[in-house]
mmCIF file of C-alpha atoms in Angstrom:
data_model
loop_
_atom_site.group_PDB
_atom_site.id
_atom_site.type_symbol
_atom_site.label_atom_id
_atom_site.label_comp_id
_atom_site.label_asym_id
_atom_site.label_seq_id
_atom_site.Cartn_x
_atom_site.Cartn_y
_atom_site.Cartn_z
ATOM 1 C CA MET A 1 -19.924 29.777 4.412
ATOM 2 C CA GLU A 2 -22.089 31.290 1.685
ATOM 3 C CA ILE A 3 -21.979 32.788 -1.781
ATOM 4 C CA LYS A 4 -24.724 35.133 -3.011
ATOM 5 C CA THR A 5 -25.057 36.460 -6.585
ATOM 6 C CA ARG A 6 -27.164 39.266 -8.006
ATOM 7 C CA LEU A 7 -27.311 40.494 -11.598
ATOM 8 C CA ILE A 8 -27.513 44.257 -11.782
ATOM 9 C CA LYS A 9 -29.049 45.391 -15.054
ATOM 10 C CA GLU A 10 -29.134 48.788 -16.715
ATOM 11 C CA ASP A 11 -32.652 49.344 -15.482
ATOM 12 C CA ASP A 12 -31.321 49.184 -11.921
ATOM 13 C CA TYR A 13 -28.713 51.884 -12.541
ATOM 14 C CA ILE A 14 -29.310 55.466 -11.412
ATOM 15 C CA MET A 15 -28.361 58.202 -13.886
ATOM 16 C CA THR A 16 -27.607 61.832 -12.878
ATOM 17 C CA GLU A 17 -25.660 64.751 -14.342
ATOM 18 C CA TRP A 18 -22.339 66.151 -13.330
ATOM 19 C CA SER A 19 -20.515 69.218 -14.646
ATOM 20 C CA GLY A 20 -18.754 67.313 -17.435
ATOM 21 C CA GLY A 21 -21.526 64.913 -18.620
ATOM 22 C CA LYS A 22 -23.683 62.146 -17.149
ATOM 23 C CA THR A 23 -22.866 59.660 -14.420
ATOM 24 C CA THR A 24 -24.553 56.286 -13.917
ATOM 25 C CA GLN A 25 -24.484 54.790 -10.394
ATOM 26 C CA ILE A 26 -24.193 51.021 -10.685
ATOM 27 C CA PHE A 27 -24.033 50.159 -6.968
ATOM 28 C CA ILE A 28 -23.573 51.998 -3.722
ATOM 29 C CA TYR A 29 -22.966 50.498 -0.249
ATOM 30 C CA PRO A 30 -24.592 50.585 2.168
ATOM 31 C CA GLU A 31 -27.576 50.468 -0.176
ATOM 32 C CA GLY A 32 -29.682 53.585 0.376
ATOM 33 C CA SER A 33 -26.690 55.693 1.198
ATOM 34 C CA ASN A 34 -26.192 59.026 -0.652
ATOM 35 C CA TYR A 35 -23.303 59.843 -2.943
ATOM 36 C CA LYS A 36 -23.615 63.644 -2.501
ATOM 37 C CA GLU A 37 -23.663 63.293 1.344
ATOM 38 C CA LEU A 38 -20.537 61.166 1.194
ATOM 39 C CA ASN A 39 -22.060 58.672 3.648
ATOM 40 C CA PHE A 40 -21.222 55.555 1.598
ATOM 41 C CA LYS A 41 -18.431 53.048 2.066
ATOM 42 C CA PHE A 42 -17.989 52.291 -1.592
ATOM 43 C CA ARG A 43 -19.586 53.269 -4.891
ATOM 44 C CA LEU A 44 -19.340 51.820 -8.423
ATOM 45 C CA SER A 45 -20.246 54.011 -11.392
ATOM 46 C CA SER A 46 -19.765 54.791 -15.008
ATOM 47 C CA ALA A 47 -19.701 58.306 -16.494
ATOM 48 C CA THR A 48 -19.529 60.081 -19.773
ATOM 49 C CA VAL A 49 -17.004 62.911 -20.157
ATOM 50 C CA GLU A 50 -18.650 65.074 -22.808
ATOM 51 C CA LEU A 51 -16.311 68.099 -22.627
ATOM 52 C CA GLU A 52 -12.832 68.235 -24.021
ATOM 53 C CA LYS A 53 -11.714 69.664 -20.636
ATOM 54 C CA SER A 54 -13.501 69.034 -17.377
ATOM 55 C CA GLU A 55 -12.883 69.385 -13.650
ATOM 56 C CA PHE A 56 -13.573 66.265 -11.498
ATOM 57 C CA THR A 57 -15.677 66.782 -8.427
ATOM 58 C CA LYS A 58 -13.453 66.882 -5.297
ATOM 59 C CA LEU A 59 -14.241 64.110 -2.923
ATOM 60 C CA GLU A 60 -12.369 64.422 0.401
ATOM 61 C CA GLY A 61 -11.534 61.114 2.029
ATOM 62 C CA VAL A 62 -12.348 59.079 -1.080
ATOM 63 C CA ASN A 63 -9.863 56.738 -2.790
ATOM 64 C CA ARG A 64 -10.653 56.504 -6.482
ATOM 65 C CA PHE A 65 -9.957 54.037 -9.322
ATOM 66 C CA ILE A 66 -10.746 55.073 -12.887
ATOM 67 C CA THR A 67 -10.469 53.573 -16.377
ATOM 68 C CA SER A 68 -11.701 54.597 -19.771
ATOM 69 C CA LEU A 69 -14.047 52.191 -21.626
ATOM 70 C CA ASP A 70 -13.480 53.643 -25.163
ATOM 71 C CA ASN A 71 -11.140 56.564 -25.833
ATOM 72 C CA GLY A 72 -7.892 57.681 -24.227
ATOM 73 C CA LEU A 73 -8.155 59.992 -21.259
ATOM 74 C CA LYS A 74 -5.556 62.460 -19.954
ATOM 75 C CA LEU A 75 -5.585 63.440 -16.281
ATOM 76 C CA THR A 76 -3.651 65.906 -14.227
ATOM 77 C CA HIS A 77 -3.478 66.825 -10.552
ATOM 78 C CA ASN A 78 -2.813 70.520 -9.934
ATOM 79 C CA HIS A 79 -1.397 70.663 -13.495
ATOM 80 C CA LYS A 80 1.901 69.336 -12.306
ATOM 81 C CA LYS A 81 1.872 65.809 -13.625
ATOM 82 C CA TYR A 82 -0.029 64.378 -16.614
ATOM 83 C CA ILE A 83 -1.307 60.776 -16.880
ATOM 84 C CA ASN A 84 -2.296 59.376 -20.260
ATOM 85 C CA LEU A 85 -4.707 56.517 -19.786
ATOM 86 C CA LYS A 86 -5.380 54.034 -22.576
ATOM 87 C CA PRO A 87 -8.745 52.255 -22.672
ATOM 88 C CA PHE A 88 -8.963 49.700 -19.851
ATOM 89 C CA GLU A 89 -5.850 50.997 -18.154
ATOM 90 C CA VAL A 90 -6.686 51.495 -14.432
ATOM 91 C CA TYR A 91 -5.476 54.441 -12.452
ATOM 92 C CA GLU A 92 -5.755 55.014 -8.677
ATOM 93 C CA PHE A 93 -5.767 58.438 -7.083
ATOM 94 C CA ASP A 94 -6.887 60.571 -4.112
ATOM 95 C CA GLY A 95 -10.347 61.942 -4.824
ATOM 96 C CA GLY A 96 -9.686 64.971 -2.587
ATOM 97 C CA ILE A 97 -7.084 66.556 -4.837
ATOM 98 C CA ASP A 98 -7.739 68.838 -7.796
ATOM 99 C CA THR A 99 -8.145 66.684 -10.933
ATOM 100 C CA THR A 100 -8.644 67.837 -14.474
ATOM 101 C CA SER A 101 -9.421 65.522 -17.417
ATOM 102 C CA TYR A 102 -8.813 66.124 -21.152
ATOM 103 C CA GLY A 103 -10.547 64.123 -23.820
ATOM 104 C CA MET A 104 -14.069 62.858 -24.272
ATOM 105 C CA ALA A 105 -14.686 59.286 -23.117
ATOM 106 C CA ARG A 106 -16.889 56.932 -21.222
ATOM 107 C CA ASP A 107 -15.226 55.930 -17.944
ATOM 108 C CA PHE A 108 -15.711 53.439 -15.077
ATOM 109 C CA ASN A 109 -15.130 54.324 -11.467
ATOM 110 C CA LEU A 110 -14.675 52.677 -8.111
ATOM 111 C CA MET A 111 -14.781 54.895 -4.973
ATOM 112 C CA LEU A 112 -13.753 53.726 -1.515
ATOM 113 C CA ARG A 113 -14.301 55.524 1.873
ATOM 114 C CA ASP A 114 -13.858 54.977 5.604
ATOM 115 C CA GLY A 115 -10.694 52.859 5.148
ATOM 116 C CA VAL A 116 -12.503 50.284 3.017
ATOM 117 C CA GLU A 117 -9.979 48.297 0.962
ATOM 118 C CA GLY A 118 -10.441 47.221 -2.639
ATOM 119 C CA GLN A 119 -9.218 47.518 -6.166
ATOM 120 C CA LEU A 120 -10.292 47.701 -9.783
ATOM 121 C CA GLU A 121 -8.832 45.388 -12.428
ATOM 122 C CA SER A 122 -9.154 45.139 -16.179
ATOM 123 C CA ILE A 123 -9.012 41.626 -17.647
ATOM 124 C CA TYR A 124 -8.985 40.569 -21.321
ATOM 125 C CA ILE A 125 -10.565 37.212 -21.880
ATOM 126 C CA ASP A 126 -9.976 35.051 -24.944
ATOM 127 C CA LYS A 127 -12.337 32.104 -24.378
ATOM 128 C CA GLU A 128 -11.866 31.591 -20.634
ATOM 129 C CA CYS A 129 -10.184 32.729 -17.476
ATOM 130 C CA LEU A 130 -9.922 31.129 -14.065
ATOM 131 C CA ILE A 131 -9.916 33.353 -11.029
ATOM 132 C CA VAL A 132 -9.056 32.098 -7.533
ATOM 133 C CA GLU A 133 -9.517 34.806 -4.854
ATOM 134 C CA GLU A 134 -8.281 34.166 -1.329
ATOM 135 C CA VAL A 135 -10.013 36.465 1.089
ATOM 136 C CA PRO A 136 -7.678 37.754 3.818
ATOM 137 C CA SER A 137 -8.690 36.420 7.255
ATOM 138 C CA ASP A 138 -9.106 39.858 8.744
ATOM 139 C CA PHE A 139 -12.074 40.662 6.434
ATOM 140 C CA LYS A 140 -15.569 39.217 6.930
ATOM 141 C CA GLU A 141 -16.872 39.487 3.414
ATOM 142 C CA VAL A 142 -15.762 40.206 -0.149
ATOM 143 C CA PHE A 143 -17.871 42.011 -2.780
ATOM 144 C CA TYR A 144 -16.948 40.973 -6.336
ATOM 145 C CA PHE A 145 -18.389 43.046 -9.223
ATOM 146 C CA ILE A 146 -17.918 41.712 -12.783
ATOM 147 C CA TYR A 147 -18.750 44.245 -15.457
ATOM 148 C CA ALA A 148 -19.192 43.079 -19.098
ATOM 149 C CA CYS A 149 -17.987 45.834 -21.414
ATOM 150 C CA ASP A 150 -18.451 44.728 -24.979
ATOM 151 C CA ASN A 151 -19.568 41.107 -25.279
ATOM 152 C CA GLU A 152 -21.597 38.531 -23.210
ATOM 153 C CA VAL A 153 -19.613 36.822 -20.473
ATOM 154 C CA TYR A 154 -20.518 33.585 -18.597
ATOM 155 C CA VAL A 155 -19.440 33.166 -14.939
ATOM 156 C CA ASP A 156 -19.228 29.648 -13.525
ATOM 157 C CA ILE A 157 -19.617 29.540 -9.685
ATOM 158 C CA LYS A 158 -19.567 26.078 -8.278
ATOM 159 C CA GLU A 159 -22.070 24.272 -10.415
ATOM 160 C CA ASP A 160 -24.041 27.339 -11.472
ATOM 161 C CA THR A 161 -23.586 29.551 -14.579
ATOM 162 C CA LYS A 162 -24.446 33.216 -14.640
ATOM 163 C CA PRO A 163 -24.599 35.062 -18.002
ATOM 164 C CA ILE A 164 -23.755 38.745 -18.120
ATOM 165 C CA SER A 165 -24.813 40.838 -21.125
ATOM 166 C CA PRO A 166 -22.829 43.932 -22.169
ATOM 167 C CA PHE A 167 -23.136 46.797 -19.646
ATOM 168 C CA GLN A 168 -24.575 44.485 -16.937
ATOM 169 C CA THR A 169 -22.839 43.823 -13.685
ATOM 170 C CA LEU A 170 -22.806 40.585 -11.704
ATOM 171 C CA LEU A 171 -22.357 41.023 -7.936
ATOM 172 C CA VAL A 172 -20.847 38.065 -6.098
ATOM 173 C CA ARG A 173 -20.815 38.306 -2.307
ATOM 174 C CA SER A 174 -18.906 35.736 -0.354
ATOM 175 C CA ASN A 175 -17.690 35.014 3.195
ATOM 176 C CA ASN A 176 -15.767 31.929 2.023
ATOM 177 C CA ASN A 177 -12.052 31.997 2.526
ATOM 178 C CA ILE A 178 -11.441 31.115 -1.108
ATOM 179 C CA LEU A 179 -13.624 32.115 -4.114
ATOM 180 C CA ASN A 180 -13.321 30.249 -7.350
ATOM 181 C CA LEU A 181 -14.709 31.727 -10.541
ATOM 182 C CA LYS A 182 -14.383 30.688 -14.148
ATOM 183 C CA LEU A 183 -15.122 33.431 -16.731
ATOM 184 C CA ARG A 184 -15.994 32.387 -20.247
ATOM 185 C CA SER A 185 -16.867 34.196 -23.503
ATOM 186 C CA GLU A 186 -17.449 33.036 -27.021
ATOM 187 C CA LYS A 187 -15.681 36.152 -28.319
ATOM 188 C CA PRO A 188 -12.604 37.971 -26.972
ATOM 189 C CA VAL A 189 -13.890 40.430 -24.420
ATOM 190 C CA ASN A 190 -12.739 43.110 -21.950
ATOM 191 C CA ILE A 191 -14.206 42.869 -18.431
ATOM 192 C CA LEU A 192 -13.737 44.954 -15.351
ATOM 193 C CA ILE A 193 -13.598 43.460 -11.866
ATOM 194 C CA ALA A 194 -14.014 45.545 -8.738
ATOM 195 C CA LYS A 195 -13.072 43.809 -5.511
ATOM 196 C CA ILE A 196 -14.049 45.308 -2.137
ATOM 197 C CA TYR A 197 -13.239 43.867 1.221
ATOM 198 C CA ILE A 198 -15.440 44.624 4.309
#
């Protein structure tokens, strides 16, 4: 049974351009896989939407989670249904369908492929929060990404404390059946947690 941690800093991120702005790859798995070739199992990223109206890249076979980090964002699929997302409200959708966004914002994305299971959660912390994650027995490992959005966050794991500055990401990999984390902050803070099961 083992827990490994790794702090991913902004210098580690990979920035590229997409049709509506810039996208920053925070983590891709397997490491060394290629987003454009769609040979990854999961990908974590943040992007700027710099146009009032933009078309999302279609990603066949990709399950997507998205949330805005600052402004509201309106999405539509095939212009039939409109979804108004408030900041830090998470929305899940099929990456292979036509998706149009309205509004300029900075967003955060989790993409899953090849039947990989996971989810993206937004948590508001006022001082501290205890998280107990029970890993289902049919999965070998859990990837836990904690993204600090606007203030520093401290993560207590066993007897170790990991600080996360704004815009940094802490990766916690565990094959333990139960993962216990305490999240603390001196100021109220929004954080995002992406959980992926392999």
